[in-house]
Short mmCIF file of C-alpha atoms in Angstrom, two decimals:
data_model
loop_
_atom_site.label_atom_id
_atom_site.label_comp_id
_atom_site.label_asym_id
_atom_site.label_seq_id
_atom_site.Cartn_x
_atom_site.Cartn_y
_atom_site.Cartn_z
CA MET A 1 -0.12 0.19 0.10
CA ASN A 2 1.29 3.63 -0.62
CA GLU A 3 -0.85 5.39 1.42
CA LEU A 4 1.16 8.24 2.11
CA ARG A 5 1.11 9.70 6.73
CA VAL A 6 2.68 13.06 7.66
CA GLU A 7 2.53 12.57 11.65
CA GLY A 8 3.11 16.48 13.49
CA LEU A 9 5.67 17.77 10.75
CA THR A 10 7.15 20.61 12.59
CA LYS A 11 9.82 22.73 10.95
CA SER A 12 12.09 25.94 10.86
CA TYR A 13 14.02 28.60 8.75
CA GLY A 14 16.66 29.57 11.25
CA ALA A 15 15.89 30.68 14.11
CA GLY A 16 12.13 31.73 12.46
CA GLU A 17 9.55 31.13 13.21
CA PRO A 18 7.77 27.98 12.02
CA VAL A 19 6.73 27.56 8.14
CA LEU A 20 5.72 23.81 10.33
CA ARG A 21 3.51 23.48 13.04
CA GLY A 22 2.55 19.98 13.89
CA LEU A 23 1.24 19.53 10.32
CA GLU A 24 -1.00 15.80 9.75
CA LEU A 25 -2.08 15.09 6.62
CA THR A 26 -3.47 11.28 5.71
CA VAL A 27 -3.65 10.33 1.68
CA PRO A 28 -5.23 7.81 1.02
CA ALA A 29 -3.63 4.80 -1.30
CA GLY A 30 -4.31 6.23 -4.68
CA ALA A 31 -5.63 9.38 -4.35
CA LEU A 32 -5.11 12.58 -5.27
CA THR A 33 -5.07 15.23 -2.91
CA ALA A 34 -4.37 18.82 -3.21
CA VAL A 35 -2.79 20.83 -0.64
CA LEU A 36 -4.59 24.62 -0.93
CA GLY A 37 -3.39 27.33 0.85
CA PRO A 38 -2.06 31.55 0.44
CA SER A 39 1.27 32.46 0.40
CA GLY A 40 3.39 31.45 2.66
CA CYS A 41 1.07 28.88 4.72
CA GLY A 42 3.99 26.00 4.02
CA LYS A 43 3.14 23.69 1.33
CA THR A 44 6.01 23.97 -0.78
CA THR A 45 7.77 23.21 2.45
CA LEU A 46 5.43 20.04 3.06
CA LEU A 47 6.39 19.46 -0.38
CA ARG A 48 10.05 19.26 -0.42
CA VAL A 49 10.38 17.90 3.28
CA VAL A 50 8.45 14.87 1.64
CA ALA A 51 10.91 14.74 -1.33
CA GLY A 52 13.89 14.80 0.81
CA PHE A 53 14.98 18.50 -0.10
CA LEU A 54 14.32 19.30 3.45
CA ARG A 55 15.25 17.72 7.17
CA ALA A 56 11.97 18.30 9.24
CA ASP A 57 12.30 18.92 13.00
CA ALA A 58 9.90 16.78 14.09
CA GLY A 59 7.09 14.86 12.65
CA ALA A 60 7.41 12.05 10.73
CA VAL A 61 6.50 11.51 6.89
CA ARG A 62 5.54 7.54 6.42
CA LEU A 63 4.70 5.84 2.86
CA GLY A 64 2.42 2.26 3.25
CA ASP A 65 5.47 0.93 6.00
CA ARG A 66 7.85 2.56 5.00
CA LEU A 67 10.32 5.87 7.19
CA LEU A 68 10.47 7.67 4.50
CA ASN A 69 11.44 10.82 7.79
CA GLY A 70 10.91 10.51 11.72
CA PRO A 71 14.16 10.24 15.04
CA GLY A 72 17.21 9.29 12.91
CA THR A 73 16.27 8.90 9.92
CA HIS A 74 16.23 10.57 6.79
CA LEU A 75 16.42 9.30 3.68
CA PRO A 76 17.40 10.44 1.27
CA PRO A 77 16.00 11.99 -2.17
CA GLU A 78 16.98 9.52 -4.72
CA ARG A 79 16.41 6.52 -2.62
CA ARG A 80 11.78 7.87 -1.55
CA ARG A 81 10.85 6.36 -4.86
CA VAL A 82 8.69 9.03 -5.65
CA GLY A 83 8.21 10.97 -7.67
CA ILE A 84 8.61 14.77 -8.88
CA VAL A 85 6.97 17.95 -11.04
CA PRO A 86 7.90 20.40 -10.61
CA GLN A 87 6.54 23.82 -11.71
CA GLU A 88 7.44 24.77 -15.63
CA GLY A 89 8.49 21.20 -16.23
CA ALA A 90 12.00 21.57 -15.80
CA LEU A 91 13.14 19.68 -19.22
CA PHE A 92 16.44 18.78 -19.69
CA PRO A 93 17.13 21.13 -22.11
CA HIS A 94 19.95 19.25 -24.59
CA LEU A 95 18.44 15.96 -24.18
CA SER A 96 15.71 14.36 -26.48
CA VAL A 97 11.91 13.74 -25.19
CA ALA A 98 13.05 9.94 -24.75
CA ARG A 99 16.05 10.34 -22.38
CA ASN A 100 14.56 12.89 -21.03
CA VAL A 101 11.78 10.11 -19.91
CA ALA A 102 14.21 7.70 -19.58
CA PHE A 103 17.52 10.06 -17.03
CA GLY A 104 15.93 8.27 -13.72
CA LEU A 105 15.40 4.88 -15.23
CA THR A 106 19.01 3.49 -13.76
CA GLY A 107 19.81 -0.10 -13.76
CA ALA A 108 17.87 -0.77 -16.64
CA HIS A 109 18.77 -2.81 -19.47
CA ARG A 110 18.96 -0.06 -22.69
CA ALA A 111 16.34 -2.38 -24.57
CA GLU A 112 14.03 -2.50 -20.81
CA ARG A 113 14.53 0.84 -20.54
CA ARG A 114 13.25 1.74 -24.05
CA ARG A 115 10.17 -0.02 -23.49
CA VAL A 116 9.33 2.09 -20.55
CA THR A 117 9.76 4.97 -22.08
CA GLU A 118 7.66 4.08 -25.01
CA GLU A 119 4.68 2.72 -22.72
CA THR A 120 4.59 5.57 -20.28
CA LEU A 121 5.12 8.58 -23.57
CA ASP A 122 1.66 6.54 -24.89
CA LEU A 123 0.47 6.66 -21.01
CA VAL A 124 0.68 10.09 -21.26
CA GLY A 125 -0.46 11.01 -24.75
CA LEU A 126 2.66 11.07 -26.42
CA ALA A 127 2.96 8.16 -28.68
CA GLY A 128 5.98 9.01 -31.37
CA TYR A 129 6.74 12.11 -29.42
CA GLY A 130 10.30 10.32 -27.86
CA GLY A 131 13.10 12.25 -31.06
CA ARG A 132 11.61 15.76 -30.34
CA MET A 133 13.71 17.72 -28.23
CA PRO A 134 11.97 19.96 -25.84
CA HIS A 135 11.57 23.63 -27.30
CA GLU A 136 9.13 21.43 -29.97
CA LEU A 137 6.79 20.76 -28.28
CA SER A 138 4.08 23.38 -26.68
CA GLY A 139 3.79 23.64 -22.88
CA GLY A 140 0.92 21.36 -22.34
CA GLN A 141 2.79 19.12 -24.21
CA GLN A 142 6.32 19.31 -21.38
CA GLN A 143 4.68 19.31 -19.21
CA ARG A 144 3.32 15.95 -20.23
CA VAL A 145 6.81 14.70 -20.07
CA ALA A 146 7.81 16.36 -16.92
CA LEU A 147 4.73 13.69 -15.73
CA ALA A 148 6.10 10.54 -18.16
CA ARG A 149 9.41 11.27 -16.81
CA ALA A 150 8.21 11.52 -13.23
CA LEU A 151 5.91 8.21 -13.76
CA ALA A 152 9.09 5.75 -15.76
CA PRO A 153 10.47 4.45 -12.49
CA ARG A 154 6.96 3.49 -11.14
CA PRO A 155 7.05 6.38 -7.98
CA ARG A 156 5.30 4.58 -5.54
CA LEU A 157 3.84 8.45 -4.66
CA VAL A 158 3.84 11.78 -6.81
CA LEU A 159 4.73 15.15 -6.07
CA LEU A 160 2.90 18.26 -8.18
CA ASP A 161 3.98 21.47 -7.39
CA GLU A 162 2.60 23.87 -9.63
CA PRO A 163 2.62 21.98 -12.73
CA PHE A 164 0.53 24.29 -14.72
CA ASN A 165 1.28 27.23 -13.71
CA ALA A 166 3.07 28.79 -16.80
CA LEU A 167 0.09 27.47 -19.00
CA ASP A 168 -3.02 29.64 -20.07
CA SER A 169 -5.52 29.57 -18.99
CA GLY A 170 -7.05 27.53 -22.20
CA LEU A 171 -5.18 25.25 -22.23
CA ARG A 172 -4.11 24.93 -18.49
CA ALA A 173 -8.03 22.64 -17.86
CA GLY A 174 -7.04 20.85 -20.80
CA VAL A 175 -4.27 19.86 -19.11
CA ARG A 176 -5.03 18.65 -15.71
CA SER A 177 -7.10 16.25 -17.65
CA ASP A 178 -5.38 13.85 -18.49
CA VAL A 179 -2.91 14.69 -15.79
CA ARG A 180 -5.29 12.97 -14.29
CA ALA A 181 -6.46 10.99 -15.71
CA THR A 182 -3.14 9.65 -16.00
CA LEU A 183 -2.66 9.30 -12.20
CA ARG A 184 -5.40 7.38 -11.75
CA ALA A 185 -4.75 4.52 -15.08
CA THR A 186 -0.92 4.26 -13.45
CA GLY A 187 -2.70 3.85 -9.86
CA ALA A 188 0.00 6.55 -8.74
CA THR A 189 -0.59 8.06 -5.51
CA ALA A 190 -0.26 11.61 -6.07
CA VAL A 191 -0.07 15.16 -4.15
CA LEU A 192 -0.43 18.39 -5.74
CA VAL A 193 0.36 21.73 -4.14
CA THR A 194 -1.45 24.47 -5.65
CA HIS A 195 -2.85 28.30 -4.16
CA ASP A 196 -5.95 27.60 -6.81
CA GLN A 197 -8.96 27.33 -5.18
CA GLN A 198 -10.50 25.71 -8.80
CA GLU A 199 -8.04 23.97 -9.37
CA ALA A 200 -8.14 21.92 -6.33
CA LEU A 201 -11.86 21.28 -6.44
CA SER A 202 -12.57 20.39 -9.86
CA THR A 203 -8.76 17.86 -10.00
CA ALA A 204 -8.58 15.74 -6.76
CA ASP A 205 -10.24 13.68 -4.69
CA LEU A 206 -9.10 15.03 -2.00
CA VAL A 207 -8.11 18.95 -0.12
CA ALA A 208 -6.09 19.71 2.48
CA VAL A 209 -6.47 23.15 3.54
CA VAL A 210 -3.06 24.53 4.37
CA ARG A 211 -3.10 27.60 6.76
CA ASP A 212 -0.41 28.90 9.52
CA GLY A 213 1.12 25.56 8.93
CA ARG A 214 -1.43 23.12 9.76
CA VAL A 215 -4.35 21.76 7.67
CA ALA A 216 -7.42 23.43 8.97
CA GLN A 217 -9.73 21.17 6.59
CA CYS A 218 -9.04 18.55 5.01
CA ALA A 219 -11.79 16.11 2.68
CA ALA A 220 -14.36 15.69 -0.10
CA PRO A 221 -14.28 18.01 -2.41
CA GLN A 222 -17.72 18.29 -2.52
CA ASP A 223 -17.48 18.32 1.55
CA LEU A 224 -14.54 21.27 1.80
CA TYR A 225 -17.03 23.34 0.11
CA ARG A 226 -19.95 22.95 1.83
CA PHE A 227 -20.03 22.30 4.88
CA PRO A 228 -15.78 24.21 5.71
CA ALA A 229 -14.91 24.32 9.23
CA ASP A 230 -14.86 27.85 9.32
CA PRO A 231 -15.71 31.32 8.21
CA TRP A 232 -11.94 31.59 6.64
CA ILE A 233 -12.01 27.88 5.07
CA ALA A 234 -15.75 29.35 3.15
CA SER A 235 -14.73 32.48 1.92
CA PHE A 236 -10.68 31.14 0.74
CA VAL A 237 -12.50 28.00 -0.84
CA GLY A 238 -14.89 29.98 -3.28
CA ASP A 239 -16.73 32.35 -2.78
CA ALA A 240 -19.22 33.33 0.59
CA VAL A 241 -22.14 34.59 1.56
CA LEU A 242 -21.09 35.50 5.34
CA LEU A 243 -24.93 37.08 7.17
CA PRO A 244 -24.26 38.00 10.97
CA GLY A 245 -27.03 35.49 12.51
CA THR A 246 -28.79 34.18 15.47
CA ALA A 247 -30.20 30.50 15.91
CA ASP A 248 -32.79 29.37 17.85
CA GLY A 249 -31.70 25.95 17.97
CA ASP A 250 -35.10 25.11 15.95
CA GLY A 251 -32.56 24.36 12.67
CA MET A 252 -33.45 28.66 11.18
CA ALA A 253 -31.26 31.46 11.48
CA ARG A 254 -32.87 34.73 11.46
CA THR A 255 -31.33 37.40 9.11
CA ALA A 256 -31.15 40.05 6.89
CA LEU A 257 -32.16 37.69 4.26
CA GLY A 258 -35.39 36.70 6.60
CA ALA A 259 -35.27 33.05 8.16
CA VAL A 260 -32.64 30.32 6.91
CA PRO A 261 -33.02 26.34 7.49
CA LEU A 262 -29.74 26.12 8.97
CA ALA A 263 -28.16 21.74 8.11
CA ALA A 264 -27.41 21.23 11.59
CA PRO A 265 -29.12 22.91 14.30
CA ALA A 266 -27.70 25.21 16.85
CA ASP A 267 -27.00 24.08 20.19
CA GLY A 268 -29.49 27.04 22.04
CA LEU A 269 -29.77 30.21 21.42
CA ARG A 270 -26.73 31.19 19.53
CA THR A 271 -25.42 33.79 17.65
CA GLY A 272 -22.76 33.82 15.05
CA LYS A 273 -21.62 33.89 10.87
CA VAL A 274 -24.35 32.39 8.32
CA LEU A 275 -23.25 30.86 5.37
CA LEU A 276 -24.54 30.49 2.06
CA ARG A 277 -22.49 30.29 -1.46
CA PRO A 278 -23.66 33.18 -4.37
CA GLU A 279 -25.90 30.06 -6.46
CA GLN A 280 -28.45 28.90 -3.27
CA LEU A 281 -29.21 33.06 -4.20
CA LEU A 282 -32.12 33.28 -5.80
CA LEU A 283 -34.07 36.25 -8.06
CA THR A 284 -37.46 37.13 -7.67
CA ASP A 285 -39.12 40.16 -8.20
CA ALA A 286 -38.48 42.79 -6.41
CA ASP A 287 -42.04 42.81 -4.10
CA ALA A 288 -42.42 39.05 -4.25
CA ASP A 289 -43.90 37.84 -0.50
CA GLY A 290 -41.00 36.23 1.37
CA SER A 291 -38.11 38.05 0.02
CA ALA A 292 -35.86 40.09 0.92
CA ARG A 293 -35.01 43.32 -1.30
CA GLY A 294 -32.18 44.16 -2.38
CA THR A 295 -30.19 46.71 -4.84
CA VAL A 296 -27.75 45.34 -7.51
CA THR A 297 -24.47 47.95 -7.80
CA ASP A 298 -21.71 45.99 -9.58
CA VAL A 299 -22.56 43.34 -12.64
CA ALA A 300 -19.96 40.94 -13.54
CA TYR A 301 -20.03 38.56 -16.83
CA TYR A 302 -18.38 35.20 -17.93
CA GLY A 303 -21.17 34.30 -20.50
CA HIS A 304 -21.97 30.40 -18.06
CA ASP A 305 -22.70 32.62 -15.49
CA ALA A 306 -22.52 36.11 -13.29
CA LEU A 307 -22.18 37.92 -10.10
CA LEU A 308 -24.02 40.07 -9.00
CA THR A 309 -22.99 42.15 -6.00
CA VAL A 310 -26.20 43.79 -4.63
CA THR A 311 -26.92 45.99 -1.31
CA ILE A 312 -29.26 44.82 0.86
CA GLU A 313 -31.61 46.39 3.15
CA GLY A 314 -30.88 45.65 6.43
CA HIS A 315 -28.11 44.19 6.25
CA ALA A 316 -24.12 46.56 6.25
CA ALA A 317 -21.94 44.99 3.04
CA PRO A 318 -23.57 43.70 -0.54
CA VAL A 319 -23.82 39.94 -1.17
CA ARG A 320 -22.82 38.18 -4.24
CA ILE A 321 -25.53 36.17 -5.78
CA ARG A 322 -24.20 33.85 -8.89
CA VAL A 323 -26.90 33.89 -11.82
CA THR A 324 -27.00 31.55 -14.73
CA GLY A 325 -28.51 32.06 -18.53
CA PRO A 326 -29.32 35.39 -19.78
CA LEU A 327 -29.21 38.34 -17.19
CA ARG A 328 -31.97 40.70 -17.01
CA ILE A 329 -31.21 42.43 -14.53
CA ARG A 330 -28.71 45.63 -15.28
CA PRO A 331 -27.27 47.66 -11.92
CA GLY A 332 -29.42 50.38 -10.73
CA GLN A 333 -31.96 47.59 -10.94
CA GLU A 334 -34.02 46.51 -7.01
CA THR A 335 -34.57 42.90 -6.69
CA GLY A 336 -35.90 40.19 -4.24
CA ILE A 337 -33.93 37.80 -2.97
CA ARG A 338 -34.28 34.29 -1.48
CA VAL A 339 -32.82 31.47 0.01
CA ALA A 340 -32.43 27.58 -1.69
CA GLY A 341 -31.01 24.53 -0.08
CA ARG A 342 -29.88 25.06 3.79
CA ALA A 343 -27.01 26.89 5.07
CA SER A 344 -24.09 26.60 8.26
CA PHE A 345 -24.17 28.25 11.01
CA HIS A 346 -21.01 29.46 12.74
CA PRO A 347 -21.10 30.47 16.32
#
């Protein structure tokens, strides 16, 4: 089994504050887990410790039944059976595609190296490209070669360090999908470090949100989006509508949008934040019964949907509402608003 377990990992640089503060993370065998967080939260440091490029101050890293880091133990990178896909591919410019992919196949006979190289290039959709040089490839093809180079030695774990950053938005989605399909086809356990929330939610089996050197929450993408552990995570992972509210234990919360049903009843009378997502706010006629009343102040149109900024009577901060279909409302118009689905409540 290739389950990755990170236990109580601590790491400082010099005499400064710790970058990792007892971080805990489990990546199930065969799963792709995205490590998501703001700049400086410890994502890259975690990746470098797992890869073996840095020594941890405390804690342990285990891959299956093998201890990679721990008290008195630090396996060098070349003995960990960990493949790495860095930013921008980092291919050797003087080597052909085939020789780049075969670079880590030390000890294998020439025929075996050729067979594995051809199989791996076929796996990433680049069969027949072995004789080309890196400069003859597009950015997306170079990233596929970097993935093939990481997969060729049959690693137990693949680490991807923001590998799609250098690609334009149109190419990024396609390459991301290809990489995910390839990892699933090989059954590899993988960790993707990213600061892109959409990338994490759309690509990974699990998403671990890192804050101040610790994992604040780790869950399946849908669970993380629907049931964030706190308002900070809610705002960091997607757009969030946070309303002051009072819950009284009957499964409802009173807010500027009226009575909002809760996913879980509060424990007695509590005040706090009521969390909704922008797509849970639906536009109605301005005078519709049971609807809150608001005024549209801004419209951001994206084609497939639009985000409206709306001020609500009785609520100081504007809220954002996601709408689909033909856009028939403009800034300055009044609208009614009602809530669909249930909210989460954070005392």
